[in-house]
PDB file of C-alpha atoms and ligand atoms in Angstrom:
ATOM      1  CA  MET A   1       0.036   0.046  -0.165  1.00 74.00           C
ATOM      2  CA  ASN A   2       1.479   3.501  -0.903  1.00 94.00           C
ATOM      3  CA  ILE A   3       1.762   5.782   1.888  1.00 97.00           C
ATOM      4  CA  CYS A   4       2.159   9.822   1.727  1.00 98.00           C
ATOM      5  CA  TYR A   5       3.370  11.706   4.701  1.00 98.00           C
ATOM      6  CA  ILE A   6       2.256  15.021   4.476  1.00 98.00           C
ATOM      7  CA  TYR A   7       3.167  17.550   7.670  1.00 98.00           C
ATOM      8  CA  HIS A   8       3.665  21.063   8.378  1.00 98.00           C
ATOM      9  CA  SER A   9       6.787  22.125  10.851  1.00 98.00           C
ATOM     10  CA  GLU A  10       8.344  25.291  12.367  1.00 97.00           C
ATOM     11  CA  THR A  11      10.922  23.954  14.929  1.00 97.00           C
ATOM     12  CA  GLY A  12      11.413  20.035  13.327  1.00 98.00           C
ATOM     13  CA  HIS A  13       8.884  18.226  16.391  1.00 98.00           C
ATOM     14  CA  THR A  14       6.161  17.071  13.493  1.00 98.00           C
ATOM     15  CA  ARG A  15       9.314  16.714  11.236  1.00 98.00           C
ATOM     16  CA  GLY A  16      10.761  14.512  13.719  1.00 98.00           C
ATOM     17  CA  ILE A  17       7.855  12.112  14.230  1.00 98.00           C
ATOM     18  CA  ALA A  18       7.186  12.135  10.697  1.00 98.00           C
ATOM     19  CA  GLY A  19      10.344  10.993   9.568  1.00 98.00           C
ATOM     20  CA  ARG A  20      10.580   7.867  12.316  1.00 97.00           C
ATOM     21  CA  CYS A  21       7.503   6.631  11.142  1.00 98.00           C
ATOM     22  CA  LEU A  22       8.846   6.801   7.375  1.00 98.00           C
ATOM     23  CA  ALA A  23      11.844   5.333   8.068  1.00 97.00           C
ATOM     24  CA  ALA A  24       9.638   2.451   9.320  1.00 97.00           C
ATOM     25  CA  THR A  25       6.923   1.912   7.074  1.00 97.00           C
ATOM     26  CA  GLY A  26       8.631   3.742   4.130  1.00 97.00           C
ATOM     27  CA  GLY A  27       7.055   5.813   1.483  1.00 97.00           C
ATOM     28  CA  ASP A  28       6.496   8.868   0.115  1.00 98.00           C
ATOM     29  CA  GLN A  29       6.906  12.697   2.106  1.00 98.00           C
ATOM     30  CA  ILE A  30       5.112  16.044   1.136  1.00 98.00           C
ATOM     31  CA  GLU A  31       6.782  18.736   3.849  1.00 98.00           C
ATOM     32  CA  VAL A  32       4.183  21.887   3.728  1.00 98.00           C
ATOM     33  CA  HIS A  33       6.152  25.153   4.125  1.00 98.00           C
ATOM     34  CA  ASP A  34       4.169  28.019   5.146  1.00 98.00           C
ATOM     35  CA  LEU A  35       4.397  30.991   2.815  1.00 98.00           C
ATOM     36  CA  GLN A  36       4.022  33.891   5.331  1.00 97.00           C
ATOM     37  CA  HIS A  37       7.462  32.960   6.449  1.00 96.00           C
ATOM     38  CA  TYR A  38       6.365  33.658  10.082  1.00 97.00           C
ATOM     39  CA  ASN A  39       9.411  34.775  12.549  1.00 97.00           C
ATOM     40  CA  MET A  40       9.452  33.777  16.378  1.00 95.00           C
ATOM     41  CA  ILE A  41       7.256  36.995  17.182  1.00 97.00           C
ATOM     42  CA  THR A  42       4.894  36.940  14.152  1.00 98.00           C
ATOM     43  CA  LYS A  43       4.393  33.105  14.497  1.00 97.00           C
ATOM     44  CA  PHE A  44       2.303  34.098  17.824  1.00 97.00           C
ATOM     45  CA  LEU A  45       1.070  37.087  17.068  1.00 97.00           C
ATOM     46  CA  VAL A  46      -0.274  36.545  13.475  1.00 98.00           C
ATOM     47  CA  GLY A  47      -0.479  32.812  13.026  1.00 98.00           C
ATOM     48  CA  GLY A  48      -1.127  31.334  16.338  1.00 98.00           C
ATOM     49  CA  ARG A  49      -4.267  34.160  15.662  1.00 98.00           C
ATOM     50  CA  ARG A  50      -4.858  32.745  12.043  1.00 98.00           C
ATOM     51  CA  ALA A  51      -5.062  29.458  13.539  1.00 98.00           C
ATOM     52  CA  GLY A  52      -7.438  29.922  16.157  1.00 98.00           C
ATOM     53  CA  LYS A  53      -9.689  31.492  12.875  1.00 98.00           C
ATOM     54  CA  GLY A  54      -9.687  28.218  11.203  1.00 98.00           C
ATOM     55  CA  LEU A  55      -7.627  30.225   8.167  1.00 98.00           C
ATOM     56  CA  SER A  56      -5.431  28.810   6.041  1.00 98.00           C
ATOM     57  CA  ASP A  57      -2.140  30.096   4.689  1.00 98.00           C
ATOM     58  CA  PRO A  58      -0.578  29.880   1.378  1.00 98.00           C
ATOM     59  CA  ILE A  59       1.818  27.071   1.343  1.00 98.00           C
ATOM     60  CA  GLU A  60       4.342  25.434  -1.189  1.00 98.00           C
ATOM     61  CA  PRO A  61       3.284  23.389  -3.229  1.00 98.00           C
ATOM     62  CA  SER A  62      -0.066  24.745  -3.456  1.00 98.00           C
ATOM     63  CA  THR A  63      -1.972  21.292  -4.655  1.00 98.00           C
ATOM     64  CA  ILE A  64      -1.070  17.865  -3.124  1.00 98.00           C
ATOM     65  CA  ASP A  65      -2.204  14.847  -5.589  1.00 97.00           C
ATOM     66  CA  ALA A  66      -2.908  12.506  -2.962  1.00 97.00           C
ATOM     67  CA  SER A  67      -4.652   9.966  -6.202  1.00 96.00           C
ATOM     68  CA  LYS A  68      -1.610   7.375  -6.309  1.00 95.00           C
ATOM     69  CA  TYR A  69      -1.939   6.822  -2.483  1.00 96.00           C
ATOM     70  CA  ASP A  70      -3.870   4.645  -0.257  1.00 94.00           C
ATOM     71  CA  LEU A  71      -2.946   6.162   2.880  1.00 97.00           C
ATOM     72  CA  VAL A  72      -2.236   9.301   3.897  1.00 98.00           C
ATOM     73  CA  VAL A  73      -0.415  10.176   7.548  1.00 98.00           C
ATOM     74  CA  ILE A  74      -1.135  14.061   8.263  1.00 98.00           C
ATOM     75  CA  GLY A  75       0.881  15.964  11.018  1.00 98.00           C
ATOM     76  CA  SER A  76       0.729  19.099  12.153  1.00 98.00           C
ATOM     77  CA  PRO A  77       1.865  21.199  15.004  1.00 98.00           C
ATOM     78  CA  VAL A  78      -0.931  22.398  17.590  1.00 98.00           C
ATOM     79  CA  TRP A  79      -1.230  26.499  17.458  1.00 98.00           C
ATOM     80  CA  GLY A  80      -3.433  27.873  19.856  1.00 97.00           C
ATOM     81  CA  GLY A  81      -5.375  24.317  20.482  1.00 98.00           C
ATOM     82  CA  LYS A  82      -6.108  23.796  16.447  1.00 98.00           C
ATOM     83  CA  PRO A  83      -4.258  22.850  13.227  1.00 98.00           C
ATOM     84  CA  THR A  84      -1.741  25.407  11.649  1.00 98.00           C
ATOM     85  CA  PRO A  85      -2.697  27.448   8.464  1.00 98.00           C
ATOM     86  CA  ALA A  86      -0.390  25.788   6.848  1.00 98.00           C
ATOM     87  CA  ILE A  87      -2.438  22.449   7.621  1.00 98.00           C
ATOM     88  CA  ASN A  88      -5.931  23.865   7.076  1.00 98.00           C
ATOM     89  CA  ALA A  89      -4.594  24.775   3.518  1.00 98.00           C
ATOM     90  CA  ALA A  90      -2.505  21.345   2.447  1.00 98.00           C
ATOM     91  CA  ILE A  91      -6.109  19.488   3.417  1.00 98.00           C
ATOM     92  CA  GLN A  92      -7.871  22.234   0.879  1.00 98.00           C
ATOM     93  CA  ALA A  93      -5.280  21.263  -1.533  1.00 98.00           C
ATOM     94  CA  LEU A  94      -5.275  17.918  -1.240  1.00 98.00           C
ATOM     95  CA  LYS A  95      -6.724  16.389  -5.140  1.00 98.00           C
ATOM     96  CA  GLY A  96      -7.605  12.904  -5.571  1.00 97.00           C
ATOM     97  CA  CYS A  97      -8.419  12.093  -1.788  1.00 97.00           C
ATOM     98  CA  GLU A  98     -12.173  11.100  -2.027  1.00 97.00           C
ATOM     99  CA  GLY A  99     -12.126   7.289  -0.599  1.00 96.00           C
ATOM    100  CA  LYS A 100      -8.527   7.276   0.771  1.00 96.00           C
ATOM    101  CA  LYS A 101      -7.510   6.772   4.496  1.00 97.00           C
ATOM    102  CA  SER A 102      -5.552   8.836   6.806  1.00 98.00           C
ATOM    103  CA  VAL A 103      -3.583   8.528   9.983  1.00 98.00           C
ATOM    104  CA  LEU A 104      -3.808  12.146  11.777  1.00 98.00           C
ATOM    105  CA  PHE A 105      -0.854  13.109  14.759  1.00 98.00           C
ATOM    106  CA  VAL A 106      -0.234  16.590  16.499  1.00 98.00           C
ATOM    107  CA  THR A 107       2.353  17.658  18.194  1.00 98.00           C
ATOM    108  CA  CYS A 108       1.810  19.965  21.279  1.00 98.00           C
ATOM    109  CA  GLY A 109       3.809  21.675  24.330  1.00 98.00           C
ATOM    110  CA  GLY A 110       0.846  20.193  26.114  1.00 97.00           C
ATOM    111  CA  SER A 111      -2.248  20.036  24.814  1.00 98.00           C
ATOM    112  CA  PRO A 112      -3.867  19.010  21.674  1.00 98.00           C
ATOM    113  CA  GLY A 113      -6.774  20.655  22.293  1.00 98.00           C
ATOM    114  CA  GLU A 114      -9.695  20.771  19.015  1.00 98.00           C
ATOM    115  CA  SER A 115      -6.602  20.133  16.523  1.00 98.00           C
ATOM    116  CA  LEU A 116      -7.136  16.600  15.776  1.00 98.00           C
ATOM    117  CA  ALA A 117     -11.054  16.629  15.994  1.00 98.00           C
ATOM    118  CA  LEU A 118     -10.884  19.948  13.404  1.00 98.00           C
ATOM    119  CA  MET A 119      -8.562  17.998  11.073  1.00 98.00           C
ATOM    120  CA  LYS A 120     -10.651  14.777  11.144  1.00 98.00           C
ATOM    121  CA  ARG A 121     -14.020  17.091  10.448  1.00 98.00           C
ATOM    122  CA  ALA A 122     -11.924  18.733   7.732  1.00 98.00           C
ATOM    123  CA  LEU A 123     -10.735  15.698   6.108  1.00 98.00           C
ATOM    124  CA  GLU A 124     -13.985  13.811   6.177  1.00 98.00           C
ATOM    125  CA  GLY A 125     -16.005  16.364   4.518  1.00 97.00           C
ATOM    126  CA  ARG A 126     -13.209  15.578   1.754  1.00 96.00           C
ATOM    127  CA  GLY A 127     -14.103  12.180   1.469  1.00 97.00           C
ATOM    128  CA  VAL A 128     -11.374  10.941   3.657  1.00 98.00           C
ATOM    129  CA  THR A 129     -11.940   8.424   6.560  1.00 98.00           C
ATOM    130  CA  ILE A 130      -9.669   8.768   9.495  1.00 98.00           C
ATOM    131  CA  ALA A 131      -8.562   5.462  11.081  1.00 97.00           C
ATOM    132  CA  ALA A 132      -6.718   6.485  13.767  1.00 97.00           C
ATOM    133  CA  SER A 133      -5.584  10.013  15.303  1.00 97.00           C
ATOM    134  CA  VAL A 134      -2.231  10.302  18.049  1.00 97.00           C
ATOM    135  CA  SER A 135      -1.177  13.838  20.017  1.00 98.00           C
ATOM    136  CA  PHE A 136       2.235  14.003  21.178  1.00 98.00           C
ATOM    137  CA  ASN A 137       2.991  16.408  23.569  1.00 98.00           C
ATOM    138  CA  ARG A 138       6.423  17.626  24.532  1.00 97.00           C
ATOM    139  CA  LYS A 139       7.171  14.277  26.888  1.00 96.00           C
ATOM    140  CA  GLU A 140       5.956  11.992  24.607  1.00 97.00           C
ATOM    141  CA  LEU A 141       8.044  13.350  21.874  1.00 97.00           C
ATOM    142  CA  SER A 142      11.093  11.386  23.237  1.00 93.00           C
ATOM    143  CA  ASP A 143       8.666   8.720  24.141  1.00 95.00           C
ATOM    144  CA  GLU A 144       9.549   5.353  21.990  1.00 95.00           C
ATOM    145  CA  GLY A 145       6.586   3.288  22.726  1.00 96.00           C
ATOM    146  CA  ARG A 146       4.051   6.497  21.768  1.00 96.00           C
ATOM    147  CA  VAL A 147       5.778   6.078  18.320  1.00 97.00           C
ATOM    148  CA  ASN A 148       5.830   2.902  17.643  1.00 97.00           C
ATOM    149  CA  ASP A 149       2.292   2.928  18.739  1.00 97.00           C
ATOM    150  CA  LEU A 150       1.431   5.458  16.264  1.00 98.00           C
ATOM    151  CA  ILE A 151       3.921   3.099  13.607  1.00 98.00           C
ATOM    152  CA  ARG A 152       1.660   0.257  14.068  1.00 97.00           C
ATOM    153  CA  GLN A 153      -1.729   2.251  13.645  1.00 97.00           C
ATOM    154  CA  ILE A 154      -0.301   3.262  10.364  1.00 97.00           C
ATOM    155  CA  LYS A 155       1.179  -0.428   9.566  1.00 96.00           C
ATOM    156  CA  SER A 156      -2.439  -1.914  10.208  1.00 95.00           C
ATOM    157  CA  THR A 157      -4.416   0.516   8.617  1.00 94.00           C
ATOM    158  CA  SER A 158      -1.997   0.109   5.283  1.00 87.00           C
ATOM    159  CA  ALA A 159      -2.038  -3.347   5.650  1.00 81.00           C
ATOM    160  CA  VAL A 160      -6.048  -3.626   5.355  1.00 69.00           C
TER     161      VAL A 160
HETATM  162  C1  LIG B 201       1.918  30.040  17.261  1.00 88.06           C
HETATM  163  C2  LIG B 201       1.692  28.973  18.645  1.00 88.06           C
HETATM  164  C3  LIG B 201       0.889  28.338  19.056  1.00 88.06           C
HETATM  165  C4  LIG B 201       1.323  27.024  19.973  1.00 88.06           C
HETATM  166  N1  LIG B 201      -0.092  26.678  20.646  1.00 88.06           N
HETATM  167  C5  LIG B 201      -0.282  25.578  21.520  1.00 88.06           C
HETATM  168  C6  LIG B 201      -1.357  25.178  22.389  1.00 88.06           C
HETATM  169  O1  LIG B 201      -2.199  25.642  21.985  1.00 88.06           O
HETATM  170  N2  LIG B 201      -0.725  24.031  22.880  1.00 88.06           N
HETATM  171  C7  LIG B 201       0.126  23.382  23.419  1.00 88.06           C
HETATM  172  O2  LIG B 201      -0.008  22.522  23.497  1.00 88.06           O
HETATM  173  N3  LIG B 201       0.917  23.967  22.257  1.00 88.06           N
HETATM  174  C8  LIG B 201       1.362  25.166  21.509  1.00 88.06           C
HETATM  175  N4  LIG B 201       2.129  25.624  20.571  1.00 88.06           N
HETATM  176  C9  LIG B 201       3.462  24.424  20.639  1.00 88.06           C
HETATM  177  C10 LIG B 201       3.841  23.664  19.672  1.00 88.06           C
HETATM  178  O3  LIG B 201       2.287  23.181  19.496  1.00 88.06           O
HETATM  179  C11 LIG B 201       5.053  22.722  19.808  1.00 88.06           C
HETATM  180  O4  LIG B 201       6.164  22.995  19.918  1.00 88.06           O
HETATM  181  C12 LIG B 201       5.295  21.778  18.655  1.00 88.06           C
HETATM  182  O5  LIG B 201       5.557  20.473  18.723  1.00 88.06           O
HETATM  183  C13 LIG B 201       5.663  22.820  17.285  1.00 88.06           C
HETATM  184  O6  LIG B 201       5.808  21.577  16.337  1.00 88.06           O
HETATM  185  P1  LIG B 201       6.912  21.926  15.219  1.00 88.06           P
HETATM  186  O7  LIG B 201       8.137  21.779  16.014  1.00 88.06           O
HETATM  187  O8  LIG B 201       6.934  20.942  14.298  1.00 88.06           O
HETATM  188  O9  LIG B 201       6.947  23.449  14.899  1.00 88.06           O
HETATM  189  C14 LIG B 201       2.005  26.419  20.110  1.00 88.06           C
HETATM  190  C15 LIG B 201       3.327  27.056  19.657  1.00 88.06           C
HETATM  191  C16 LIG B 201       2.856  28.192  18.736  1.00 88.06           C
HETATM  192  C17 LIG B 201       3.971  28.635  17.558  1.00 88.06           C
END
């Protein structure tokens, strides 16, 4: 089964989880870049506020062809309890995603808030079925067992 990892990451945590899973399962990866190019201050003042409103930012790549994949794994940092504007944009940018399966994960400092539920709702609106969703707070980022659980969920979803 073809797997694609689609993620946004500003400080490397989400990229790190995606990379560890990709190394275990194989597949392709698409890192989504936010073309707002936030700095440390605007990330909170502008990006965090835009995330809170559920807005999307311009991203690169601007379209994501999911048609050749059976499973898309989508990873987002949590901003203000929500997915980032770049991940909101990535979900909208998906082409050929109807009928696909998805596993979601988020990384956060403390609590995922509404992020996973909002990603699930947005993807279901695109015709995608969510098979599993996992969050990693700061402590859990280095928890091998938790990463292995995510890898297991991805492998078991991709085996069906
Ligand atoms: C603008 C902004 C808002 C954030 N809001 C939250 C939050 O609401 N809850 C939380 O637990 N962590 C929050 N964080 C922390 C990030 O979710 C966390 O550091 C995440 O792992 C960053 O992922 P990255 O390294 O892939 O960019 C926030 C970080 C930023 C920059």
